[in-house]
């Protein structure tokens, strides 16, 4: 059985208050089909029913580049991502979970977050976690590679299983964006979808950064504050041709040795971190209709990679295709599939 591809309005039905799902949509999955479908399209998980309710669930998926968006409605159940299910060499993803109806309890990294409608939280598929859904619920889940987040993994690990409510702080602005995205996933067709999804991830990074700053603060953690300052400087100067470890060290009045030490805990050298960020920005612009009339070399040069041949080799090594092929595929409106039906744009 494939994953259903109903449009949101038809698939998800609310009670009058949106705090409760009126029913599970037609053609629901039983528990075995749900387990196999989730393992194939999300990550392998242990899943069990809660209470005496026979499990029923509905799952649909939309893929925009390497970001997957899921709509889920299910009866009470519990999910476990155990260490045994995590392969060291598997791709690393974050998952953003937005609760739309019912409730969810998320546990990871020694923290517990209870989500109510409108709340969201992030967790990491490369570390164990548990999810408990004590009632029939509806959620949107966005799964995306670590590389799309301009924050070190160890810093993101400090805010996993943290509830970001819709009625406080930046949640008042950011959470409604994701709510509307979830309700209109059937509109995510064509090249404009990439810009929309990446805008959402940029908002998420802003929220995570604010929470990290609130928790850590520059006075109590000066070394961590310096690392954050250096990364912010890099992001602001990615297009500078003279952005090098030496220029970074001079700009922050530190030695290059100290700079290398800052990045040694992040699994990448400073040069590799700069290169990865540049390639991600270039890839985003190549798929953006606003830059469709610009040569590939102009887009690469905009982000500091002016040697066309060198850039092309880097891009293909990173993403598995040439920049020209990538642009033609994205702006041609063809979206990558993963063996299951996707949401189709309305005719």
PDB file of C-alpha atoms in Angstrom, residues 54-301:
ATOM      1  CA  UNK A  54      -7.051  -0.681  17.370  1.00  0.00           C
ATOM      2  CA  UNK A  55      -4.501   1.386  15.502  1.00  0.00           C
ATOM      3  CA  UNK A  56      -5.516   3.361  12.426  1.00  0.00           C
ATOM      4  CA  UNK A  57      -3.434   5.999  10.693  1.00  0.00           C
ATOM      5  CA  UNK A  58      -3.223   8.162   7.606  1.00  0.00           C
ATOM      6  CA  UNK A  59       0.080   9.390   6.168  1.00  0.00           C
ATOM      7  CA  UNK A  60       0.851  11.526   3.135  1.00  0.00           C
ATOM      8  CA  UNK A  61       4.137  12.985   1.952  1.00  0.00           C
ATOM      9  CA  UNK A  62       5.385  15.858  -0.154  1.00  0.00           C
ATOM     10  CA  UNK A  63       9.038  16.057  -1.235  1.00  0.00           C
ATOM     11  CA  UNK A  64      10.675  19.380  -2.061  1.00  0.00           C
ATOM     12  CA  UNK A  65      14.293  18.714  -2.946  1.00  0.00           C
ATOM     13  CA  UNK A  66      15.864  16.915   0.041  1.00  0.00           C
ATOM     14  CA  UNK A  67      13.157  18.081   2.452  1.00  0.00           C
ATOM     15  CA  UNK A  68      10.201  15.789   3.186  1.00  0.00           C
ATOM     16  CA  UNK A  69       6.928  17.093   4.588  1.00  0.00           C
ATOM     17  CA  UNK A  70       4.492  14.624   6.140  1.00  0.00           C
ATOM     18  CA  UNK A  71       0.862  14.912   7.161  1.00  0.00           C
ATOM     19  CA  UNK A  72      -0.062  12.404   9.844  1.00  0.00           C
ATOM     20  CA  UNK A  73      -3.320  11.476  11.528  1.00  0.00           C
ATOM     21  CA  UNK A  74      -3.328   8.479  13.879  1.00  0.00           C
ATOM     22  CA  UNK A  75      -5.021   6.910  16.869  1.00  0.00           C
ATOM     23  CA  UNK A  76      -3.115   6.656  20.183  1.00  0.00           C
ATOM     24  CA  UNK A  77       0.341   5.072  19.839  1.00  0.00           C
ATOM     25  CA  UNK A  78       3.949   5.229  21.034  1.00  0.00           C
ATOM     26  CA  UNK A  79       7.103   5.529  18.917  1.00  0.00           C
ATOM     27  CA  UNK A  80      10.685   4.642  19.883  1.00  0.00           C
ATOM     28  CA  UNK A  81      13.856   5.362  17.937  1.00  0.00           C
ATOM     29  CA  UNK A  82      16.345   3.144  19.727  1.00  0.00           C
ATOM     30  CA  UNK A  83      20.125   3.102  19.391  1.00  0.00           C
ATOM     31  CA  UNK A  84      19.934  -0.302  17.693  1.00  0.00           C
ATOM     32  CA  UNK A  85      17.871   1.224  14.890  1.00  0.00           C
ATOM     33  CA  UNK A  86      20.440   3.959  14.160  1.00  0.00           C
ATOM     34  CA  UNK A  87      23.177   3.086  11.668  1.00  0.00           C
ATOM     35  CA  UNK A  88      26.323   5.164  12.038  1.00  0.00           C
ATOM     36  CA  UNK A  89      26.674   5.716   8.279  1.00  0.00           C
ATOM     37  CA  UNK A  90      23.041   6.601   7.569  1.00  0.00           C
ATOM     38  CA  UNK A  91      22.059  10.143   6.526  1.00  0.00           C
ATOM     39  CA  UNK A  92      21.490  12.521   9.426  1.00  0.00           C
ATOM     40  CA  UNK A  93      18.219  14.399   9.655  1.00  0.00           C
ATOM     41  CA  UNK A  94      16.390  16.751  11.947  1.00  0.00           C
ATOM     42  CA  UNK A  95      12.654  16.505  12.288  1.00  0.00           C
ATOM     43  CA  UNK A  96      10.410  19.420  13.093  1.00  0.00           C
ATOM     44  CA  UNK A  97       7.093  18.290  14.524  1.00  0.00           C
ATOM     45  CA  UNK A  98       4.152  20.687  14.523  1.00  0.00           C
ATOM     46  CA  UNK A  99       1.129  19.562  16.491  1.00  0.00           C
ATOM     47  CA  UNK A 100      -2.139  20.429  14.760  1.00  0.00           C
ATOM     48  CA  UNK A 101      -4.641  18.477  16.851  1.00  0.00           C
ATOM     49  CA  UNK A 102      -4.426  16.317  19.948  1.00  0.00           C
ATOM     50  CA  UNK A 103      -1.203  16.142  21.956  1.00  0.00           C
ATOM     51  CA  UNK A 104       2.260  14.610  21.790  1.00  0.00           C
ATOM     52  CA  UNK A 105       5.025  13.994  24.337  1.00  0.00           C
ATOM     53  CA  UNK A 106       8.578  14.039  22.956  1.00  0.00           C
ATOM     54  CA  UNK A 107      11.665  12.835  24.851  1.00  0.00           C
ATOM     55  CA  UNK A 108      15.271  13.256  23.704  1.00  0.00           C
ATOM     56  CA  UNK A 109      18.613  14.222  25.218  1.00  0.00           C
ATOM     57  CA  UNK A 110      17.246  14.063  28.759  1.00  0.00           C
ATOM     58  CA  UNK A 111      14.418  16.526  28.083  1.00  0.00           C
ATOM     59  CA  UNK A 112      10.674  16.094  27.735  1.00  0.00           C
ATOM     60  CA  UNK A 113       8.366  18.376  25.777  1.00  0.00           C
ATOM     61  CA  UNK A 114       4.579  18.180  25.677  1.00  0.00           C
ATOM     62  CA  UNK A 115       3.099  19.652  22.514  1.00  0.00           C
ATOM     63  CA  UNK A 116      -0.420  20.983  22.167  1.00  0.00           C
ATOM     64  CA  UNK A 117      -2.060  22.303  18.975  1.00  0.00           C
ATOM     65  CA  UNK A 118       0.092  25.047  17.491  1.00  0.00           C
ATOM     66  CA  UNK A 119       3.278  24.035  19.357  1.00  0.00           C
ATOM     67  CA  UNK A 120       6.395  22.749  17.631  1.00  0.00           C
ATOM     68  CA  UNK A 121       9.662  21.039  18.583  1.00  0.00           C
ATOM     69  CA  UNK A 122      12.747  19.681  16.865  1.00  0.00           C
ATOM     70  CA  UNK A 123      14.545  16.370  17.333  1.00  0.00           C
ATOM     71  CA  UNK A 124      17.438  14.488  15.758  1.00  0.00           C
ATOM     72  CA  UNK A 125      16.981  11.131  13.993  1.00  0.00           C
ATOM     73  CA  UNK A 126      20.599  10.169  14.710  1.00  0.00           C
ATOM     74  CA  UNK A 127      20.013   9.928  18.459  1.00  0.00           C
ATOM     75  CA  UNK A 128      17.395   7.929  20.383  1.00  0.00           C
ATOM     76  CA  UNK A 129      14.020   9.517  21.061  1.00  0.00           C
ATOM     77  CA  UNK A 130      10.491   8.557  22.024  1.00  0.00           C
ATOM     78  CA  UNK A 131       7.135  10.002  20.998  1.00  0.00           C
ATOM     79  CA  UNK A 132       3.868   9.292  22.781  1.00  0.00           C
ATOM     80  CA  UNK A 133       0.471  10.185  21.321  1.00  0.00           C
ATOM     81  CA  UNK A 134      -2.098   9.578  24.083  1.00  0.00           C
ATOM     82  CA  UNK A 135      -5.084  10.534  21.919  1.00  0.00           C
ATOM     83  CA  UNK A 136      -6.076  10.639  18.277  1.00  0.00           C
ATOM     84  CA  UNK A 137      -3.867  13.335  16.852  1.00  0.00           C
ATOM     85  CA  UNK A 138      -2.837  15.236  13.758  1.00  0.00           C
ATOM     86  CA  UNK A 139       0.654  16.573  13.070  1.00  0.00           C
ATOM     87  CA  UNK A 140       2.869  17.899  10.339  1.00  0.00           C
ATOM     88  CA  UNK A 141       6.467  16.648  10.358  1.00  0.00           C
ATOM     89  CA  UNK A 142       9.263  18.201   8.292  1.00  0.00           C
ATOM     90  CA  UNK A 143      12.409  16.102   7.888  1.00  0.00           C
ATOM     91  CA  UNK A 144      15.550  17.762   6.535  1.00  0.00           C
ATOM     92  CA  UNK A 145      19.326  17.123   6.463  1.00  0.00           C
ATOM     93  CA  UNK A 146      21.577  18.512   9.182  1.00  0.00           C
ATOM     94  CA  UNK A 147      23.430  20.497   6.526  1.00  0.00           C
ATOM     95  CA  UNK A 148      20.444  22.793   5.974  1.00  0.00           C
ATOM     96  CA  UNK A 149      20.808  24.197   9.498  1.00  0.00           C
ATOM     97  CA  UNK A 150      23.526  26.820   9.960  1.00  0.00           C
ATOM     98  CA  UNK A 151      24.106  25.771  13.558  1.00  0.00           C
ATOM     99  CA  UNK A 152      26.559  23.185  14.975  1.00  0.00           C
ATOM    100  CA  UNK A 153      25.051  19.850  15.914  1.00  0.00           C
ATOM    101  CA  UNK A 154      26.132  20.171  19.535  1.00  0.00           C
ATOM    102  CA  UNK A 155      24.246  23.460  19.841  1.00  0.00           C
ATOM    103  CA  UNK A 156      21.088  22.083  18.229  1.00  0.00           C
ATOM    104  CA  UNK A 157      21.347  19.181  20.687  1.00  0.00           C
ATOM    105  CA  UNK A 158      20.814  21.722  23.496  1.00  0.00           C
ATOM    106  CA  UNK A 159      17.344  22.639  22.221  1.00  0.00           C
ATOM    107  CA  UNK A 160      15.973  19.304  21.027  1.00  0.00           C
ATOM    108  CA  UNK A 161      12.788  18.210  22.820  1.00  0.00           C
ATOM    109  CA  UNK A 162      12.052  21.844  23.640  1.00  0.00           C
ATOM    110  CA  UNK A 163       8.493  23.058  23.178  1.00  0.00           C
ATOM    111  CA  UNK A 164       8.179  26.278  21.185  1.00  0.00           C
ATOM    112  CA  UNK A 165       4.608  27.392  21.900  1.00  0.00           C
ATOM    113  CA  UNK A 166       2.521  29.407  19.490  1.00  0.00           C
ATOM    114  CA  UNK A 167       1.535  31.997  22.098  1.00  0.00           C
ATOM    115  CA  UNK A 168       4.967  33.151  23.303  1.00  0.00           C
ATOM    116  CA  UNK A 169       8.075  34.815  21.852  1.00  0.00           C
ATOM    117  CA  UNK A 170       8.875  34.210  18.210  1.00  0.00           C
ATOM    118  CA  UNK A 171       6.329  31.385  18.210  1.00  0.00           C
ATOM    119  CA  UNK A 172       3.626  34.000  17.720  1.00  0.00           C
ATOM    120  CA  UNK A 173       5.139  34.780  14.317  1.00  0.00           C
ATOM    121  CA  UNK A 174       6.865  31.579  13.236  1.00  0.00           C
ATOM    122  CA  UNK A 175       4.477  28.818  14.330  1.00  0.00           C
ATOM    123  CA  UNK A 176       1.519  30.158  12.289  1.00  0.00           C
ATOM    124  CA  UNK A 177       3.731  30.030   9.184  1.00  0.00           C
ATOM    125  CA  UNK A 178       4.234  26.293   9.663  1.00  0.00           C
ATOM    126  CA  UNK A 179       0.556  25.769  10.500  1.00  0.00           C
ATOM    127  CA  UNK A 180      -0.450  27.323   7.182  1.00  0.00           C
ATOM    128  CA  UNK A 181       2.276  25.391   5.383  1.00  0.00           C
ATOM    129  CA  UNK A 182       0.830  22.175   6.775  1.00  0.00           C
ATOM    130  CA  UNK A 183      -2.693  23.095   5.743  1.00  0.00           C
ATOM    131  CA  UNK A 184      -1.586  23.918   2.202  1.00  0.00           C
ATOM    132  CA  UNK A 185       0.893  21.196   1.383  1.00  0.00           C
ATOM    133  CA  UNK A 186      -1.037  20.431  -1.802  1.00  0.00           C
ATOM    134  CA  UNK A 187       0.187  23.816  -3.091  1.00  0.00           C
ATOM    135  CA  UNK A 188       3.863  22.828  -2.886  1.00  0.00           C
ATOM    136  CA  UNK A 189       4.432  22.256  -6.566  1.00  0.00           C
ATOM    137  CA  UNK A 190       6.987  23.727  -8.948  1.00  0.00           C
ATOM    138  CA  UNK A 191      10.150  25.715  -8.291  1.00  0.00           C
ATOM    139  CA  UNK A 192       8.523  28.218  -5.934  1.00  0.00           C
ATOM    140  CA  UNK A 193       8.078  25.420  -3.379  1.00  0.00           C
ATOM    141  CA  UNK A 194      11.835  25.323  -2.771  1.00  0.00           C
ATOM    142  CA  UNK A 195      11.934  29.013  -1.834  1.00  0.00           C
ATOM    143  CA  UNK A 196       8.930  28.598   0.470  1.00  0.00           C
ATOM    144  CA  UNK A 197      10.306  25.559   2.302  1.00  0.00           C
ATOM    145  CA  UNK A 198      13.768  27.080   2.752  1.00  0.00           C
ATOM    146  CA  UNK A 199      12.183  30.273   4.072  1.00  0.00           C
ATOM    147  CA  UNK A 200      10.493  28.144   6.698  1.00  0.00           C
ATOM    148  CA  UNK A 201      13.785  26.520   7.677  1.00  0.00           C
ATOM    149  CA  UNK A 202      15.402  29.955   7.943  1.00  0.00           C
ATOM    150  CA  UNK A 203      12.654  30.937  10.388  1.00  0.00           C
ATOM    151  CA  UNK A 204      13.283  27.778  12.385  1.00  0.00           C
ATOM    152  CA  UNK A 205      17.016  28.530  12.643  1.00  0.00           C
ATOM    153  CA  UNK A 206      16.155  32.028  13.873  1.00  0.00           C
ATOM    154  CA  UNK A 207      13.971  30.536  16.606  1.00  0.00           C
ATOM    155  CA  UNK A 208      16.616  28.009  17.648  1.00  0.00           C
ATOM    156  CA  UNK A 209      19.333  30.679  17.693  1.00  0.00           C
ATOM    157  CA  UNK A 210      17.266  32.932  19.936  1.00  0.00           C
ATOM    158  CA  UNK A 211      16.624  30.078  22.353  1.00  0.00           C
ATOM    159  CA  UNK A 212      20.329  29.180  22.438  1.00  0.00           C
ATOM    160  CA  UNK A 213      21.263  32.780  23.127  1.00  0.00           C
ATOM    161  CA  UNK A 214      18.676  32.950  25.914  1.00  0.00           C
ATOM    162  CA  UNK A 215      20.001  29.785  27.552  1.00  0.00           C
ATOM    163  CA  UNK A 216      23.723  30.254  27.113  1.00  0.00           C
ATOM    164  CA  UNK A 217      24.393  33.970  27.037  1.00  0.00           C
ATOM    165  CA  UNK A 218      27.743  35.541  26.109  1.00  0.00           C
ATOM    166  CA  UNK A 219      28.896  36.253  29.661  1.00  0.00           C
ATOM    167  CA  UNK A 220      28.579  32.733  31.026  1.00  0.00           C
ATOM    168  CA  UNK A 221      30.007  31.064  27.908  1.00  0.00           C
ATOM    169  CA  UNK A 222      32.539  33.374  26.212  1.00  0.00           C
ATOM    170  CA  UNK A 223      34.123  30.626  24.076  1.00  0.00           C
ATOM    171  CA  UNK A 224      30.748  29.514  22.750  1.00  0.00           C
ATOM    172  CA  UNK A 225      29.806  33.131  22.141  1.00  0.00           C
ATOM    173  CA  UNK A 226      32.961  33.636  20.069  1.00  0.00           C
ATOM    174  CA  UNK A 227      32.189  30.534  17.992  1.00  0.00           C
ATOM    175  CA  UNK A 228      28.698  31.875  17.343  1.00  0.00           C
ATOM    176  CA  UNK A 229      30.112  35.285  16.414  1.00  0.00           C
ATOM    177  CA  UNK A 230      32.560  33.737  13.944  1.00  0.00           C
ATOM    178  CA  UNK A 231      29.844  31.696  12.241  1.00  0.00           C
ATOM    179  CA  UNK A 232      27.578  34.746  11.984  1.00  0.00           C
ATOM    180  CA  UNK A 233      30.449  36.684  10.423  1.00  0.00           C
ATOM    181  CA  UNK A 234      31.002  33.914   7.872  1.00  0.00           C
ATOM    182  CA  UNK A 235      27.323  33.876   6.895  1.00  0.00           C
ATOM    183  CA  UNK A 236      27.330  37.646   6.463  1.00  0.00           C
ATOM    184  CA  UNK A 237      30.472  37.567   4.256  1.00  0.00           C
ATOM    185  CA  UNK A 238      29.987  34.366   2.238  1.00  0.00           C
ATOM    186  CA  UNK A 239      30.201  36.326  -0.997  1.00  0.00           C
ATOM    187  CA  UNK A 240      33.552  37.908  -0.144  1.00  0.00           C
ATOM    188  CA  UNK A 241      36.358  36.565  -2.306  1.00  0.00           C
ATOM    189  CA  UNK A 242      38.912  37.110   0.456  1.00  0.00           C
ATOM    190  CA  UNK A 243      36.988  35.161   3.105  1.00  0.00           C
ATOM    191  CA  UNK A 244      39.695  32.820   4.414  1.00  0.00           C
ATOM    192  CA  UNK A 245      40.738  31.415   7.800  1.00  0.00           C
ATOM    193  CA  UNK A 246      43.430  34.102   7.982  1.00  0.00           C
ATOM    194  CA  UNK A 247      40.977  36.946   7.298  1.00  0.00           C
ATOM    195  CA  UNK A 248      38.521  35.486   9.820  1.00  0.00           C
ATOM    196  CA  UNK A 249      41.193  35.312  12.498  1.00  0.00           C
ATOM    197  CA  UNK A 250      42.229  38.916  11.845  1.00  0.00           C
ATOM    198  CA  UNK A 251      38.635  40.134  11.956  1.00  0.00           C
ATOM    199  CA  UNK A 252      38.162  38.584  15.402  1.00  0.00           C
ATOM    200  CA  UNK A 253      41.619  39.375  16.807  1.00  0.00           C
ATOM    201  CA  UNK A 254      42.501  35.735  17.361  1.00  0.00           C
ATOM    202  CA  UNK A 255      45.168  33.429  15.973  1.00  0.00           C
ATOM    203  CA  UNK A 256      44.429  30.996  13.170  1.00  0.00           C
ATOM    204  CA  UNK A 257      45.279  28.190  15.613  1.00  0.00           C
ATOM    205  CA  UNK A 258      42.529  29.415  17.931  1.00  0.00           C
ATOM    206  CA  UNK A 259      40.141  29.600  14.974  1.00  0.00           C
ATOM    207  CA  UNK A 260      40.908  25.994  14.018  1.00  0.00           C
ATOM    208  CA  UNK A 261      40.287  24.959  17.628  1.00  0.00           C
ATOM    209  CA  UNK A 262      36.830  26.561  17.545  1.00  0.00           C
ATOM    210  CA  UNK A 263      35.845  24.433  14.560  1.00  0.00           C
ATOM    211  CA  UNK A 264      37.586  21.251  15.663  1.00  0.00           C
ATOM    212  CA  UNK A 265      34.548  20.289  17.746  1.00  0.00           C
ATOM    213  CA  UNK A 266      32.157  20.618  14.808  1.00  0.00           C
ATOM    214  CA  UNK A 267      33.454  17.803  12.613  1.00  0.00           C
ATOM    215  CA  UNK A 268      34.515  20.194   9.831  1.00  0.00           C
ATOM    216  CA  UNK A 269      37.437  22.481   9.235  1.00  0.00           C
ATOM    217  CA  UNK A 270      36.664  26.166   8.941  1.00  0.00           C
ATOM    218  CA  UNK A 271      37.360  26.035   5.179  1.00  0.00           C
ATOM    219  CA  UNK A 272      34.987  23.077   4.770  1.00  0.00           C
ATOM    220  CA  UNK A 273      32.298  24.871   6.785  1.00  0.00           C
ATOM    221  CA  UNK A 274      32.582  27.925   4.521  1.00  0.00           C
ATOM    222  CA  UNK A 275      32.507  25.753   1.387  1.00  0.00           C
ATOM    223  CA  UNK A 276      29.422  23.845   2.562  1.00  0.00           C
ATOM    224  CA  UNK A 277      27.533  27.033   3.344  1.00  0.00           C
ATOM    225  CA  UNK A 278      28.459  28.530  -0.035  1.00  0.00           C
ATOM    226  CA  UNK A 279      27.357  25.444  -1.948  1.00  0.00           C
ATOM    227  CA  UNK A 280      24.028  25.365  -0.104  1.00  0.00           C
ATOM    228  CA  UNK A 281      23.386  29.036  -0.929  1.00  0.00           C
ATOM    229  CA  UNK A 282      24.309  28.467  -4.573  1.00  0.00           C
ATOM    230  CA  UNK A 283      22.051  25.445  -4.806  1.00  0.00           C
ATOM    231  CA  UNK A 284      19.184  27.438  -3.344  1.00  0.00           C
ATOM    232  CA  UNK A 285      19.679  30.270  -5.858  1.00  0.00           C
ATOM    233  CA  UNK A 286      19.981  27.897  -8.810  1.00  0.00           C
ATOM    234  CA  UNK A 287      16.519  26.588  -7.970  1.00  0.00           C
ATOM    235  CA  UNK A 288      15.051  30.037  -7.421  1.00  0.00           C
ATOM    236  CA  UNK A 289      12.935  31.434 -10.305  1.00  0.00           C
ATOM    237  CA  UNK A 290      14.126  34.933  -9.382  1.00  0.00           C
ATOM    238  CA  UNK A 291      17.592  34.034 -10.678  1.00  0.00           C
ATOM    239  CA  UNK A 292      16.494  31.900 -13.634  1.00  0.00           C
ATOM    240  CA  UNK A 293      17.854  34.386 -16.180  1.00  0.00           C
ATOM    241  CA  UNK A 294      21.285  34.603 -14.543  1.00  0.00           C
ATOM    242  CA  UNK A 295      24.188  32.412 -15.729  1.00  0.00           C
ATOM    243  CA  UNK A 296      25.302  29.628 -13.421  1.00  0.00           C
ATOM    244  CA  UNK A 297      28.701  31.294 -13.146  1.00  0.00           C
ATOM    245  CA  UNK A 298      27.058  34.511 -11.899  1.00  0.00           C
ATOM    246  CA  UNK A 299      25.185  32.629  -9.184  1.00  0.00           C
ATOM    247  CA  UNK A 300      28.379  30.858  -8.069  1.00  0.00           C
ATOM    248  CA  UNK A 301      30.354  34.099  -8.091  1.00  0.00           C
TER     249      UNK A 301
END
